[in-house]
Short mmCIF file of C-alpha atoms in Angstrom, two decimals:
data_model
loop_
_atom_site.label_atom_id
_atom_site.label_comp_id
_atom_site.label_asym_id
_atom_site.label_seq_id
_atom_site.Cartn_x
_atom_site.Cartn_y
_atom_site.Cartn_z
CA UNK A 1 22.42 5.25 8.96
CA UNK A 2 18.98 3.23 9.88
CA UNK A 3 16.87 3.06 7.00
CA UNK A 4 13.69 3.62 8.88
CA UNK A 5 11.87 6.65 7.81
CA UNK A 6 8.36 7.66 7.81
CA UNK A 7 6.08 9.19 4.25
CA UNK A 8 3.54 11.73 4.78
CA UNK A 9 1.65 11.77 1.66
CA UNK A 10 -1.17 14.85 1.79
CA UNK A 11 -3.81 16.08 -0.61
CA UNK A 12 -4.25 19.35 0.14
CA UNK A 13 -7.64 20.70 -1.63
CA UNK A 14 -9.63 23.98 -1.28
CA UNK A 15 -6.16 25.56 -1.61
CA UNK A 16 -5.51 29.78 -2.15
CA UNK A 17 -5.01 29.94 -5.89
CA UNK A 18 -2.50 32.59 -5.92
CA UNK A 19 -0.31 30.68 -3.49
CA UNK A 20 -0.52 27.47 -5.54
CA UNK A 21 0.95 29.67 -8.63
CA UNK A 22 3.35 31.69 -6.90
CA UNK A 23 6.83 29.93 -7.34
CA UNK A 24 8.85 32.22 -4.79
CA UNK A 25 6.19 32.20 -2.02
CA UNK A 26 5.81 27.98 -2.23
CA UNK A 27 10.24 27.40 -2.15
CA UNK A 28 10.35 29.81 0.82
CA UNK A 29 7.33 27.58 2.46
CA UNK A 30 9.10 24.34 1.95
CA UNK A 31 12.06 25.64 3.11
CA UNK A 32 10.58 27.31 5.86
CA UNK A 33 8.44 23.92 6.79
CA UNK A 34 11.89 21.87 6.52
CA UNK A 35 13.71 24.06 9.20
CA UNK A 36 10.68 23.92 11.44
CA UNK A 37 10.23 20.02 10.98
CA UNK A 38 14.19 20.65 12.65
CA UNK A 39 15.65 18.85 8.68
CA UNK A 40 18.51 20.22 7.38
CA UNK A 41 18.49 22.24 3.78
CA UNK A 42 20.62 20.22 0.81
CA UNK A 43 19.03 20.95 -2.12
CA UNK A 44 16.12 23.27 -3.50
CA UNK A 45 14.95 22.55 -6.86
CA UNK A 46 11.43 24.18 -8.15
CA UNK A 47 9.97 24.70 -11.49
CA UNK A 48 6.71 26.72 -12.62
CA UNK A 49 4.93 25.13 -15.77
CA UNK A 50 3.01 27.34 -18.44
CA UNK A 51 0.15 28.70 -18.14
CA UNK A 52 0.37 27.51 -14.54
CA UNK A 53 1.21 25.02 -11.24
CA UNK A 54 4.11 24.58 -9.75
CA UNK A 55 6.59 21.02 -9.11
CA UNK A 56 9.24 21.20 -6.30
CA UNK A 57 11.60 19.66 -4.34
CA UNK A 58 13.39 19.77 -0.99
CA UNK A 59 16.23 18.00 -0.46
CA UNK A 60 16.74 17.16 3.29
CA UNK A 61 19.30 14.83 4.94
CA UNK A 62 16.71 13.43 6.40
CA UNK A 63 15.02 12.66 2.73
CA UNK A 64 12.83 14.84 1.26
CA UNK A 65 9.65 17.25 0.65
CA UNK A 66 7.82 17.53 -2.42
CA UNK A 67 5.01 19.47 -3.96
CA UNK A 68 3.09 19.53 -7.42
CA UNK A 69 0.39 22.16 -7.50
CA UNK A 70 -2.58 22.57 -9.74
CA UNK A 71 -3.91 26.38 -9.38
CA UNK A 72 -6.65 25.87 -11.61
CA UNK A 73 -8.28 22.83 -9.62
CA UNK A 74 -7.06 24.34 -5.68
CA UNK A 75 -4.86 21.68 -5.30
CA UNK A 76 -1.68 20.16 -4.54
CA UNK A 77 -0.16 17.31 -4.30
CA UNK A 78 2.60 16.44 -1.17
CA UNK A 79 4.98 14.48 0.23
CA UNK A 80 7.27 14.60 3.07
CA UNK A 81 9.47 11.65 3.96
CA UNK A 82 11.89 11.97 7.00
CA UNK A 83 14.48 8.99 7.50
CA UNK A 84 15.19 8.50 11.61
CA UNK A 85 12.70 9.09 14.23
CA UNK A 86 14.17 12.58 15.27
CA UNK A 87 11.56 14.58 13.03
CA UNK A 88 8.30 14.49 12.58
CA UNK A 89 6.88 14.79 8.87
CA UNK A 90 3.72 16.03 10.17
CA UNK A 91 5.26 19.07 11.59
CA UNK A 92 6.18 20.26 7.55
CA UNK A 93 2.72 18.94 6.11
CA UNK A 94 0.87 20.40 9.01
CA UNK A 95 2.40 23.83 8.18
CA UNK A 96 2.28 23.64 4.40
CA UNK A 97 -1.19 23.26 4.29
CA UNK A 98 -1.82 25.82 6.47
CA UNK A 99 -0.08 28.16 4.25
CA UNK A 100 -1.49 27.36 1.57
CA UNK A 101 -4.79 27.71 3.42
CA UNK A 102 -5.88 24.23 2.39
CA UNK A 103 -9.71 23.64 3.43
CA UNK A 104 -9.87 20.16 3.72
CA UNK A 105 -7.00 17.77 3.68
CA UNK A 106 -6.42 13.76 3.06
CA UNK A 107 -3.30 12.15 4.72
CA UNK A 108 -1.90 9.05 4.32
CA UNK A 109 1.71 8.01 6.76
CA UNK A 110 3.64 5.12 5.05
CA UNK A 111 6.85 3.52 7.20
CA UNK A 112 9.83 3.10 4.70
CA UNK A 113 12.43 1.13 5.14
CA UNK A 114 11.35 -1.14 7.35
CA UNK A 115 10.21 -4.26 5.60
CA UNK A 116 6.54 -4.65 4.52
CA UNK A 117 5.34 -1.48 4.02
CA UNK A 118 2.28 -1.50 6.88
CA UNK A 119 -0.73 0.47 5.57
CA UNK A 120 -3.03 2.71 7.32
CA UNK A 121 -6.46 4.50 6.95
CA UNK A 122 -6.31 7.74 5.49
CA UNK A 123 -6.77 10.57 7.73
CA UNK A 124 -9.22 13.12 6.61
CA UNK A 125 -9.32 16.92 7.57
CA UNK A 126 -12.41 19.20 6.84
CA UNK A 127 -10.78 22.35 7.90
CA UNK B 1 -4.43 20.06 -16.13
CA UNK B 2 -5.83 17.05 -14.45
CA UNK B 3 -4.78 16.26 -10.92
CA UNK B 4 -5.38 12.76 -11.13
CA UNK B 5 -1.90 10.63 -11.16
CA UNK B 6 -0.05 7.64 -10.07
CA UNK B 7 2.28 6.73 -7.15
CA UNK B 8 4.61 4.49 -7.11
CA UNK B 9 6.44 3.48 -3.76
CA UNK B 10 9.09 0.87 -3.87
CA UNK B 11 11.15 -0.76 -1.41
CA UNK B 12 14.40 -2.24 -3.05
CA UNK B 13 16.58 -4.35 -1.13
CA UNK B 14 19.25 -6.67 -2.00
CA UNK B 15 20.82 -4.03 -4.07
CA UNK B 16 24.68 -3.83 -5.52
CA UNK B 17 26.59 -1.57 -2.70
CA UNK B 18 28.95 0.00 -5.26
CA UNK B 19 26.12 1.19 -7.78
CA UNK B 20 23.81 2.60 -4.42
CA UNK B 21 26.96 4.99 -4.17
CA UNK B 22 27.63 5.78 -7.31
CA UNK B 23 26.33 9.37 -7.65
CA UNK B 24 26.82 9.84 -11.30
CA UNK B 25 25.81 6.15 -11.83
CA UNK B 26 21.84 7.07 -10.01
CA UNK B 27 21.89 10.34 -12.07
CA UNK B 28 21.83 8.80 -15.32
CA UNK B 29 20.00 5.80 -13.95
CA UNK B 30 16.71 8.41 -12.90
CA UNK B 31 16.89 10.59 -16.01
CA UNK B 32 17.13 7.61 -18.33
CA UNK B 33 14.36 5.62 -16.35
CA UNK B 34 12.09 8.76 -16.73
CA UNK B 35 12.93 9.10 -20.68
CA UNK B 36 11.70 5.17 -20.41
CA UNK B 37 8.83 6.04 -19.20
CA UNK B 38 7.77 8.96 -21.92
CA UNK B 39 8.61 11.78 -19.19
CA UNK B 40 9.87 15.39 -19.78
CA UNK B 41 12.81 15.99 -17.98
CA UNK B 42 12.56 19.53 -16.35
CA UNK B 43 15.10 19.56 -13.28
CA UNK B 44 18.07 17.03 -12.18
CA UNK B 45 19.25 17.61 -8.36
CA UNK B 46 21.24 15.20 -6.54
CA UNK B 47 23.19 14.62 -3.31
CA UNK B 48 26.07 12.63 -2.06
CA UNK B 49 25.83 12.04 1.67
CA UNK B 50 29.14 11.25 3.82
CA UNK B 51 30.41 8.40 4.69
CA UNK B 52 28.12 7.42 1.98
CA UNK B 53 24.34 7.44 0.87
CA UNK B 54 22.82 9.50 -1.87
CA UNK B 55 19.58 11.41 -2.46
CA UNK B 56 18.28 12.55 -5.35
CA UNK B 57 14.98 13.82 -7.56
CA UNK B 58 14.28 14.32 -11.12
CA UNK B 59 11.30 16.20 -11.57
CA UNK B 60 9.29 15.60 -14.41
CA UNK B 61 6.50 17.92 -16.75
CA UNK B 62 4.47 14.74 -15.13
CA UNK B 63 5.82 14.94 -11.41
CA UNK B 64 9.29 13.25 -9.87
CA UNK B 65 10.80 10.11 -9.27
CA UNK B 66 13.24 10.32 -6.00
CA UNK B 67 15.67 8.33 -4.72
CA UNK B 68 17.28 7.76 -0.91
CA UNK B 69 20.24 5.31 -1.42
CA UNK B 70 21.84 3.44 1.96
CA UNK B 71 24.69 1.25 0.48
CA UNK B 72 25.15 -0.25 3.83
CA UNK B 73 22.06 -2.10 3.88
CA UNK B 74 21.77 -2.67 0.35
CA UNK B 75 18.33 -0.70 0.13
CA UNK B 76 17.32 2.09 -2.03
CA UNK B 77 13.58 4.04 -1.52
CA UNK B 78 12.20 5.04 -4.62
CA UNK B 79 8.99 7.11 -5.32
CA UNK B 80 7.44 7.41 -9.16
CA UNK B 81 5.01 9.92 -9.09
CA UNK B 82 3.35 10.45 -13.02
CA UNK B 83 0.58 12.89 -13.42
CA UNK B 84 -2.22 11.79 -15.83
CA UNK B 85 -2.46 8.22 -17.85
CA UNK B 86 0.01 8.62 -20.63
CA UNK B 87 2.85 7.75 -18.55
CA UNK B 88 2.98 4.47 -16.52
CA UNK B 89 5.24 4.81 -13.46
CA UNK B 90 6.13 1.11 -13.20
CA UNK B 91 7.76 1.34 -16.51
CA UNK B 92 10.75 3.69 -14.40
CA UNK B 93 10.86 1.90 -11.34
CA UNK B 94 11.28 -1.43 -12.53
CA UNK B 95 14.25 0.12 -14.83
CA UNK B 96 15.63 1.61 -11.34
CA UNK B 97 15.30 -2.43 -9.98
CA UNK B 98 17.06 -3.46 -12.51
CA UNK B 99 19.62 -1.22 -13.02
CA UNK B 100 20.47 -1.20 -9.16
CA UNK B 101 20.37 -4.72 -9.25
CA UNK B 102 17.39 -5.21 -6.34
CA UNK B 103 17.00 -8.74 -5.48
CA UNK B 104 13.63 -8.14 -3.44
CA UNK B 105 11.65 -5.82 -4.16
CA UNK B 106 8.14 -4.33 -2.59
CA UNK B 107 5.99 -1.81 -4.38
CA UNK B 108 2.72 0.58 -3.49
CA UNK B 109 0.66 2.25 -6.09
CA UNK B 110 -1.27 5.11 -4.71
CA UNK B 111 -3.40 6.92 -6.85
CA UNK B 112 -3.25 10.81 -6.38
CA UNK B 113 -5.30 13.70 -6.71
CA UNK B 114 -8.40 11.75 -7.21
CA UNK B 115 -10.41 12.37 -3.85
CA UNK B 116 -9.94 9.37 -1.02
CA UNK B 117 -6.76 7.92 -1.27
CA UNK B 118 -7.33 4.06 -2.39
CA UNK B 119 -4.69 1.80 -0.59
CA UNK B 120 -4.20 -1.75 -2.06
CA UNK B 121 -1.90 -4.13 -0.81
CA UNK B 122 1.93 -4.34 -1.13
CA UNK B 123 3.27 -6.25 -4.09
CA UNK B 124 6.43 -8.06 -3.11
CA UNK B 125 8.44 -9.87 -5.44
CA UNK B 126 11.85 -11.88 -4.74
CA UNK B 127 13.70 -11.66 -7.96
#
């Protein structure tokens, strides 16, 4: 397997707080934004912290997708990494923060796995 | 809880083949690097890929370190992501070089959750 892959890192402000605390609703997202990215489901792992915000993880065979959520502050944190050029990260991000009815979004693609890691400008989204 | 936290990228190449397959070897490798590092271990989810390969998160009261192994080109992708300034995420990725026995090595800090996403240039290091 070809060790290219591409890293969409997102910070996804302005965020619904209920959505960014609700543990069932943000797994079925991630899966849901896998399956549309066309990644295949290995492993779903996702853990709600007292009094609140949620960490997760998405296991794909392409890589992975990852969130940390912080209610209190309308944010969270994500990453999607896809190894191969058949998917496109931005497909999941795109859709996460959309469901999460993010209002203004910062995102960053890194290259992996293909020497010196080549960085861009951040893209910025005032939604 | 503060959003502000630290991301570590790193490119390891040159690694040993055997130990990139190792599933229960990478396991113990992530959980002790995080304990390294001061973490909380919350969940452990790994993945063996055929003919070989293996993915894998820990996540962490402080976020998740991840792994995507390819023992056929000797390279491992590893993300340290530590919420807050207790933890320092270098202190678990460098164990990860070192236990996977990385002979190059390139590594991004991104800083999260703290508005505009600062990039600074790769470090890369030729052990």
């Amino acid at each position: 397997m070809d060790t290219m892959g591409r890293h969409v890192i997102a910070e996804l402000w302005g965020c619904d707080v209920d959505k960014l605390n609700d543990l069932s609703f943000i797994e079925q997202v991630f899966v849901d934004a896998a399956l549309k990215a066309g990644a295949e489901v290995r492993e779903v792992a996702f853990h709600k912290f007292a009094p609140q915000g949620i960490s997760g993880v998405v296991i794909i065979s392409e890589s992975h997708l990852t969130i940390h959520s912080f209610p209190e502050h309308g944010y969270a944190s994500i990453d999607v990494y896809t190894c191969g050029d058949r998917i496109d990260p931005n497909v999941a991000s795109n859709y996460i923060a959309e469901a999460l009815k993010a209002t203004a979004t910062e995102v960053v693609e890194l290259p992996r796995g293909m020497g010196p890691i080549q960085l861009e400008k951040p893209k910025v989204k005032v939604l």
